[in-house]
Coordinates of C-alpha atoms in Angstrom, one line a residue:
X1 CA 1.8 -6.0 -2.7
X2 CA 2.4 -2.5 -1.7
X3 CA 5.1 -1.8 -4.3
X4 CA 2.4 -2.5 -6.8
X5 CA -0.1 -0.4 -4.7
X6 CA 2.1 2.3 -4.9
X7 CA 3.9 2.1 -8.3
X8 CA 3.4 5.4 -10.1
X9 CA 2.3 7.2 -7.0
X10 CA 4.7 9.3 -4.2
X11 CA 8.0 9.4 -4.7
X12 CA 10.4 6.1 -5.2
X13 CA 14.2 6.8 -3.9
X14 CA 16.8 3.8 -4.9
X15 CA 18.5 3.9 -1.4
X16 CA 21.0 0.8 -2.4
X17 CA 21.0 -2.2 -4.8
X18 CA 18.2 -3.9 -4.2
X19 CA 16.5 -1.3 -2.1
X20 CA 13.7 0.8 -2.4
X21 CA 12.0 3.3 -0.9
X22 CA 8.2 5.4 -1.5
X23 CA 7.2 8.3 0.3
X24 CA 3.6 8.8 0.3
X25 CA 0.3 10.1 1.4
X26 CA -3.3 9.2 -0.4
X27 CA -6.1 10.3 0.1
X28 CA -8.5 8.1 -1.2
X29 CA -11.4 6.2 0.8
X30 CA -11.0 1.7 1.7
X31 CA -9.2 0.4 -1.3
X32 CA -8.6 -3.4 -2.0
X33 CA -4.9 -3.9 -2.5
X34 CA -3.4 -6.4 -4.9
X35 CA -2.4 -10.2 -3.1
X36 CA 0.9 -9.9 -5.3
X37 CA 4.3 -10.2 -3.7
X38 CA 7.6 -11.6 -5.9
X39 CA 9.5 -14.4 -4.1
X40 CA 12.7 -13.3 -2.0
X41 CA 11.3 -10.2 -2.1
X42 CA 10.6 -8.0 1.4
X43 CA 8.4 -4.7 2.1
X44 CA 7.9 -2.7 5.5
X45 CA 5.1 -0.2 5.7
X46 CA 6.2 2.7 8.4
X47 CA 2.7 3.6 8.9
X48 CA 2.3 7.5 9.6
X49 CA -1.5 7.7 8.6
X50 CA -4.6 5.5 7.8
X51 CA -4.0 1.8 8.5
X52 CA -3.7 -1.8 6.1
X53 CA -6.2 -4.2 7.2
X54 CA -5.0 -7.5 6.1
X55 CA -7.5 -10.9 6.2
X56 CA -6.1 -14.5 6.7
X57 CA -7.7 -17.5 5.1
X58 CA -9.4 -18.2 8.3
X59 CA -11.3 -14.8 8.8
X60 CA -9.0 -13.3 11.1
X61 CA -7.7 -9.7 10.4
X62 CA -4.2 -8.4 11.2
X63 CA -4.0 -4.1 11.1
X64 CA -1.7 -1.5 11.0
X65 CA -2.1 1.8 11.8
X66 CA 0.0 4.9 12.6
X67 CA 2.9 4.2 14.4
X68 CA 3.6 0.7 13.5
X69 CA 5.3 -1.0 11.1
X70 CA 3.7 -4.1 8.7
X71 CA 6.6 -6.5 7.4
X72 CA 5.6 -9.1 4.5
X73 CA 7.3 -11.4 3.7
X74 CA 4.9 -13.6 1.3
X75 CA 1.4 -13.3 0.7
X76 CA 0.2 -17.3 0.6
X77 CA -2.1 -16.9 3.9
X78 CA -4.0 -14.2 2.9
X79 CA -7.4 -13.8 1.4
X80 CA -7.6 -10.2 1.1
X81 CA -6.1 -7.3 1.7
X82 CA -7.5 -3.2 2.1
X83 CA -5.8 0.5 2.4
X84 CA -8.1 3.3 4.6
X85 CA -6.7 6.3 4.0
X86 CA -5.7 9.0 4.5
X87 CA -2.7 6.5 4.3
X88 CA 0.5 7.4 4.6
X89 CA 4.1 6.8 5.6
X90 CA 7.0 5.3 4.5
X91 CA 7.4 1.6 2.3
X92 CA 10.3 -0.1 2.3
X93 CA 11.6 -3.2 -0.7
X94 CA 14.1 -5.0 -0.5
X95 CA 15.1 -7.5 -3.3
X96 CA 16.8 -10.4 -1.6
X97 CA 18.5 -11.0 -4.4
X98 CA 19.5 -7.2 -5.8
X99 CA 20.7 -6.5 -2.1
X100 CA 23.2 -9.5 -2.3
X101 CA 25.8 -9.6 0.1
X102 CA 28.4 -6.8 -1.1
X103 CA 29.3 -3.7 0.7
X104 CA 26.7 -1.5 -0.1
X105 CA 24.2 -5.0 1.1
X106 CA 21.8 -3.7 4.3
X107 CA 23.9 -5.7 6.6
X108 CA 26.6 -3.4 5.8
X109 CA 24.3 -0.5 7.3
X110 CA 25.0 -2.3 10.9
X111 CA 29.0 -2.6 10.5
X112 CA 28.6 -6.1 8.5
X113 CA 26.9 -8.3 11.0
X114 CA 25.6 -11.2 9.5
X115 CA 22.9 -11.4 7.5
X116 CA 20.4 -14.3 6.5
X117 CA 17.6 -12.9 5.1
X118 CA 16.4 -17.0 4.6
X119 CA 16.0 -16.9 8.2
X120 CA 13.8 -13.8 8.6
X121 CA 12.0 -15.4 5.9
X122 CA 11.2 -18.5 8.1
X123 CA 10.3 -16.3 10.7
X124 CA 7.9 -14.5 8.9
X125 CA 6.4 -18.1 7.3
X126 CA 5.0 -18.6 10.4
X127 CA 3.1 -15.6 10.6
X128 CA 1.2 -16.1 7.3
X129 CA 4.1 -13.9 5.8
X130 CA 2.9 -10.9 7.2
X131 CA 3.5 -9.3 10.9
X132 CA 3.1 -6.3 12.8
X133 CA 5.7 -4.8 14.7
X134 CA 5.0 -2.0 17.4
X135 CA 4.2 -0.3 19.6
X136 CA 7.5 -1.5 21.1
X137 CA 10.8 0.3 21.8
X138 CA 12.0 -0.6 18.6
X139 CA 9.2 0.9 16.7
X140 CA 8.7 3.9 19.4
X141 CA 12.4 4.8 18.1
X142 CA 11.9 4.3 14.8
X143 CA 9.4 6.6 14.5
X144 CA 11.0 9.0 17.2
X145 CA 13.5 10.0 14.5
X146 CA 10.6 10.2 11.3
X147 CA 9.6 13.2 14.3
X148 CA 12.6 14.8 14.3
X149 CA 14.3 14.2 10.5
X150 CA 13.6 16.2 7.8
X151 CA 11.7 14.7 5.2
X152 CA 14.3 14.6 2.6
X153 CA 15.8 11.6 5.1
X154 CA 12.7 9.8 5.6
X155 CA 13.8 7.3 3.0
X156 CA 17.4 6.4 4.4
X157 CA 16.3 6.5 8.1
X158 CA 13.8 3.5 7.3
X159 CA 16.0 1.5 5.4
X160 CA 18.3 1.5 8.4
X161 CA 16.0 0.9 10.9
X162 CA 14.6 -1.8 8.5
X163 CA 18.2 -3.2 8.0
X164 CA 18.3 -3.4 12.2
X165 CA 15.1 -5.0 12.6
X166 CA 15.9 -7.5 9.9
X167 CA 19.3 -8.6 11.7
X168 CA 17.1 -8.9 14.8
X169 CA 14.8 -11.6 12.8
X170 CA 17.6 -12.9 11.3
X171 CA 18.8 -14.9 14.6
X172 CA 18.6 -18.1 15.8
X173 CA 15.8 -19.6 16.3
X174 CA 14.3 -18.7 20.0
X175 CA 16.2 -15.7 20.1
X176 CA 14.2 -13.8 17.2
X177 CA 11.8 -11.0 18.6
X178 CA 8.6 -12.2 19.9
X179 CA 6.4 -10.0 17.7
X180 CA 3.4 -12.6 18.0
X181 CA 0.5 -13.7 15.9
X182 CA -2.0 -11.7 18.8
X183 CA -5.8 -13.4 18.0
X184 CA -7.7 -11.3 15.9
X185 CA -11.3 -10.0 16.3
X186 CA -13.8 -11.9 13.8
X187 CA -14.6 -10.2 10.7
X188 CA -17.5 -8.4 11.5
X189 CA -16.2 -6.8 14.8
X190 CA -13.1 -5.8 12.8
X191 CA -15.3 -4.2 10.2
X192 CA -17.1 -2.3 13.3
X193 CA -13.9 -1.1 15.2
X194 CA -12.7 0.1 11.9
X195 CA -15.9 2.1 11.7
X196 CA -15.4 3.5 15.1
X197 CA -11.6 4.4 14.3
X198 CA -12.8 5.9 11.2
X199 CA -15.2 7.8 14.0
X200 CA -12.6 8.8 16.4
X201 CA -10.1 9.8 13.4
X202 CA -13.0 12.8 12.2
X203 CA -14.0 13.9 15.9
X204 CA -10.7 14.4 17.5
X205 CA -11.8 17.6 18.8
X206 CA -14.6 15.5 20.7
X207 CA -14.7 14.5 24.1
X208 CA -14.6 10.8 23.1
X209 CA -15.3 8.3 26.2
X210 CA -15.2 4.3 26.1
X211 CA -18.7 4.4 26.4
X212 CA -19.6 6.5 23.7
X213 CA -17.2 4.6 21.1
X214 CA -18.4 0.9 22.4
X215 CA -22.4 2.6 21.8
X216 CA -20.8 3.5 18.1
X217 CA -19.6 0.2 17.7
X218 CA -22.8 -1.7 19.0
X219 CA -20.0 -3.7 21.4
X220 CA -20.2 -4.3 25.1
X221 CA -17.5 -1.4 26.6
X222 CA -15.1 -4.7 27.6
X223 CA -15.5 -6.3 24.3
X224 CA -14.4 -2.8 22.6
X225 CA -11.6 -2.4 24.6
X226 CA -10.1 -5.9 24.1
X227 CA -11.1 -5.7 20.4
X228 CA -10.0 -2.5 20.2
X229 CA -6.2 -3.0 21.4
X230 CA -6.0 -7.2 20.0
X231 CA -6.9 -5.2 16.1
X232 CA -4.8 -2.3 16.4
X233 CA -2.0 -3.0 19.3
X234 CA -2.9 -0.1 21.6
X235 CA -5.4 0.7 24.3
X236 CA -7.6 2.9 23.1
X237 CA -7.1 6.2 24.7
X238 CA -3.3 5.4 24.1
X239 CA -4.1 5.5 20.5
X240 CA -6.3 8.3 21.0
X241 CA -3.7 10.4 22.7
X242 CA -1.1 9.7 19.8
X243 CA -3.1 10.1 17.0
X244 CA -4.3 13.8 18.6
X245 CA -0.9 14.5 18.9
X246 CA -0.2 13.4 15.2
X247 CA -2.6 16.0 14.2
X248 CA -1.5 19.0 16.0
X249 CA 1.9 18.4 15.3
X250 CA 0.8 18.7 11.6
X251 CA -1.6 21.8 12.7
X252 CA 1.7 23.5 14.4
X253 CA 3.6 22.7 11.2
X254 CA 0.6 24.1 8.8
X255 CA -1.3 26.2 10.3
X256 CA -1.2 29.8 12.1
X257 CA -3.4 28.6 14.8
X258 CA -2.2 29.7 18.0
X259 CA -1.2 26.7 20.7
X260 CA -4.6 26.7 22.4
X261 CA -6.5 26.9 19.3
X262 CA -4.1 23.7 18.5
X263 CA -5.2 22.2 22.0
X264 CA -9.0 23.0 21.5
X265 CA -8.8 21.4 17.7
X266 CA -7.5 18.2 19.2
X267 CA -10.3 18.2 22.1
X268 CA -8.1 19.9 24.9
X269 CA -9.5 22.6 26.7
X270 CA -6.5 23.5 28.9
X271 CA -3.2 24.7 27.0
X272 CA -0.7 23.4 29.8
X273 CA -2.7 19.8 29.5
X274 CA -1.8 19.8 26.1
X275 CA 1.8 20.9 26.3
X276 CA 2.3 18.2 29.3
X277 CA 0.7 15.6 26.6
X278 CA 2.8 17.1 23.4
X279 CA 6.0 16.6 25.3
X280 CA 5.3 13.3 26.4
X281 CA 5.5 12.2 22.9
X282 CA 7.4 14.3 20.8
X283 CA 10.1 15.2 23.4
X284 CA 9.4 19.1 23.3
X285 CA 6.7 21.9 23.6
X286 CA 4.4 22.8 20.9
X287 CA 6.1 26.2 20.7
X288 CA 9.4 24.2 20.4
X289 CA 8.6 22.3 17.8
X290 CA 7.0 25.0 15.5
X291 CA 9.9 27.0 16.0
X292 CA 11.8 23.9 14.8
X293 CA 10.0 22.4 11.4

């Protein structure tokens, strides 16, 4: 679905047999994606930017956004399927078949544990094909080192941490991670909290409170915090907090600004506030990090 999304655009690296990988970043508005995926084949979004929106058959709506990763696995359940950019990250193939089982196979990338891609499949059948893994420690990690990697190894990173996540899915059955099917707004609330994250995502530099948002959304403060976190896996001033830090960090890599004009572009007034907030997610000061990329 996302191969054919992308093909032509970003830039396509053939990590292994049977193993893709597209860098990207549009910059487009909502596009409709195509409901096409080849059997035995497998794709992983590493979302950086923007979000997928996928709809089920029965109305519901599964998202990812930045910092998560969307696995599918077939495309059967689904009626429908949207990009909001700016979207961007990191998509993963893998051609069950073109991988095979030889020594340069993804398993291999783990010390040649085994492999059975038929049971990730099964796993994955259950979720309409499609699944959304994070924020957990697994995806925290994986996107931990996209943080601290050059870009030029953006490509291989993924396909390992993809390779690690599929032996995790590949065990036996009970012992698979319990990324669940979560219940999913109805379509029209999901249309509104997408709004309101469309909202948040051009006033970062706003003091943005639950009640303003849930006002925005025309939903009941509870109804848009539940919503909210059910649609895209994180309370909301969790999200809030990492997606202000995902813009200064690209302000500190492309601007001149200095560190409080950083802090006041991503609606902190107080430098040491931001620096305390900074650290906890990227593991280092602003200053530290500039110094760094």
């Amino acid at each position: 679905m996302l191969a054919k999304f992308l093909a032509g655009l970003g830039e396509w690296i053939q990590v292994m047999p049977g193993v893709r990988a597209c860098l990207f970043s549009l910059e487009q508005g909502s596009l409709p994606l195509p409901l096409l995926l080849e059997p035995l084949r497998f794709e992983a979004l590493f979302c950086t930017g923007g979000s997928v929106t996928l709809t089920r058959l029965d109305g519901s709506v599964l998202t990812a956004g930045p910092r998560q990763a969307l696995l599918l696995a077939g495309l059967s359940g689904l009626a429908g399927a949207r990009a909001d950019a700016p979207l961007a990250g990191v998509l993963v193939t893998v051609d069950a078949h073109g991988a095979g089982d030889g020594p340069e196979a993804p398993g291999a990338l783990l010390g040649n544990l085994s492999w059975n891609t038929e049971q990730a499949r099964r796993w994955a059948a259950v979720r309409d094909g499609c699944a959304v893994e994070g924020p957990t420690d697994w995806t925290q990690a994986a996107f931990a080192g996209l943080d601290r990697l050059p870009r030029g190894e953006w490509a291989r990173w993924c396909v390992w941490k993809l390779a690690e996540l599929l032996y995790l899915l590949s065990a036996p059955e009970g012992q698979a991670p319990a990324v669940s099917k979560a219940p999913a707004p109805d379509r029209e609330t999901a249309r509104s909290l997408a709004e309101t994250r469309r909202y948040m995502e051009e006033h970062l530099a706003d003091p943005l409170t639950i009640p303003t948002l849930s006002r925005h959304a025309c939903l009941s403060a509870t109804a848009f915090k539940e919503g909210f976190r059910r649609l895209y896996g994180l309370p909301v001033h969790t999200w809030l907090r990492q997606r202000r830090m995902e813009w200064a960090a690209q302000l500190l890599r492309e601007s001149s600004l200095s560190v409080l004009g950083v802090a006041q572009s991503v609606g902190y007034g107080s430098a040491s506030q931001f620096t305390a907030a900074f650290r906890r997610q990227y593991g280092m000061t602003p200053a530290k990090y500039r110094k760094n990329v």
